[in-house]
Amino acid sequence: MALHRLFQLSSVLRSAVSLTLRRNIGMSAILFQRAKELDPVQKLFLDKIRDYSNKSKTSGGLVDAGPEYQKNVSEEVTKLQRLYGGGDLVKFPDFKFTDPKLDEGAK
């Protein structure tokens, strides 16, 4: 009986160790891949993302958004303000809830 329990425990331990090793080998393969040179498509994609990030930081908003875009945005904002009763659409509204007054039961 004890020998049977020992074999069950060893199989559980063996499966846990194999799972851990597979995960560690998978993670180390990803880390070693990053150390190597990226393939040209990945490099081009990352360069474009970095370029867009730099452009958006310098422009302070959307990249290549012309005056027509700004005009459309202002028109939509005025429509929303007219539709929902004005106010600041950028600020989150303040909700004020009052607690209901509960009457104590007759004593």
C-alpha positions as CSV (number, residue, x, y, z in Angstrom):
1,M,0.0,0.0,0.0
2,A,2.8,2.4,0.9
3,L,4.7,1.5,-2.2
4,H,1.6,2.2,-4.3
5,R,1.2,5.7,-2.6
6,L,4.9,6.4,-3.3
7,F,4.5,5.7,-7.0
8,Q,1.4,7.9,-7.2
9,L,3.3,10.7,-5.4
10,S,6.3,10.3,-7.7
11,S,4.1,10.5,-10.8
12,V,2.5,13.7,-9.5
13,L,5.9,15.2,-8.7
14,R,7.3,14.2,-12.0
15,S,4.4,15.8,-13.9
16,A,4.8,19.1,-11.9
17,V,8.5,19.2,-12.5
18,S,8.1,18.5,-16.2
19,L,5.5,21.3,-16.5
20,T,7.8,23.8,-14.7
21,L,10.7,22.9,-16.9
22,R,8.6,23.3,-20.1
23,R,7.5,26.8,-18.9
24,N,11.0,27.8,-18.0
25,I,12.4,26.6,-21.3
26,G,9.7,28.4,-23.1
27,M,10.4,31.7,-21.3
28,S,14.1,31.4,-21.8
29,A,13.7,30.8,-25.5
30,I,11.7,34.1,-25.7
31,L,14.3,36.0,-23.7
32,F,17.1,34.7,-25.9
33,Q,15.1,35.6,-29.0
34,R,15.0,39.2,-27.9
35,A,18.7,39.3,-27.5
36,K,19.2,38.3,-31.1
37,E,18.6,40.6,-34.0
38,L,14.9,41.1,-35.0
39,D,13.7,40.1,-38.4
40,P,13.3,42.9,-40.9
41,V,9.5,43.0,-40.7
42,Q,9.5,43.2,-36.9
43,K,12.2,45.9,-37.0
44,L,10.2,47.9,-39.5
45,F,7.1,47.6,-37.4
46,L,8.8,48.7,-34.2
47,D,10.5,51.6,-36.0
48,K,7.1,52.9,-37.3
49,I,5.6,52.7,-33.9
50,R,8.5,54.6,-32.3
51,D,8.3,57.2,-35.1
52,Y,4.6,57.6,-34.6
53,S,5.1,58.0,-30.8
54,N,7.7,60.7,-31.3
55,K,5.4,62.6,-33.8
56,S,2.5,62.4,-31.4
57,K,4.5,63.7,-28.5
58,T,5.8,66.7,-30.6
59,S,2.3,67.5,-32.0
60,G,0.6,67.1,-28.7
61,G,-2.2,64.9,-30.1
62,L,-3.1,63.1,-33.3
63,V,-0.5,62.9,-36.0
64,D,-1.4,64.5,-39.4
65,A,-4.7,65.8,-38.1
66,G,-5.4,68.8,-40.3
67,P,-7.8,71.7,-39.9
68,E,-10.7,69.6,-41.5
69,Y,-10.4,67.1,-38.7
70,Q,-10.4,69.8,-36.0
71,K,-13.5,71.3,-37.7
72,N,-15.3,68.0,-37.6
73,V,-14.4,67.4,-34.0
74,S,-15.7,70.8,-33.0
75,E,-18.9,70.3,-34.9
76,E,-19.5,66.9,-33.2
77,V,-18.8,68.5,-29.8
78,T,-21.3,71.2,-30.4
79,K,-23.9,68.6,-31.5
80,L,-23.3,66.6,-28.3
81,Q,-23.5,69.7,-26.1
82,R,-26.8,70.7,-27.8
83,L,-28.1,67.1,-27.5
84,Y,-27.2,66.6,-23.9
85,G,-27.8,70.1,-22.5
86,G,-24.3,71.6,-22.7
87,G,-21.7,71.4,-20.0
88,D,-18.1,70.3,-20.1
89,L,-17.9,67.0,-22.0
90,V,-14.3,66.3,-21.0
91,K,-15.0,66.5,-17.2
92,F,-16.6,63.5,-15.5
93,P,-19.9,64.5,-14.0
94,D,-20.4,64.9,-10.3
95,F,-23.1,62.7,-8.8
96,K,-24.7,63.7,-5.5
97,F,-26.7,61.0,-3.9
98,T,-28.7,61.7,-0.7
99,D,-29.4,59.0,1.8
100,P,-33.0,58.2,2.2
101,K,-34.5,58.8,5.6
102,L,-35.6,55.6,7.1
103,D,-38.3,55.6,9.7
104,E,-37.8,53.4,12.7
105,G,-40.5,50.9,13.2
106,A,-43.1,51.3,15.9
107,K,-41.8,50.3,19.3
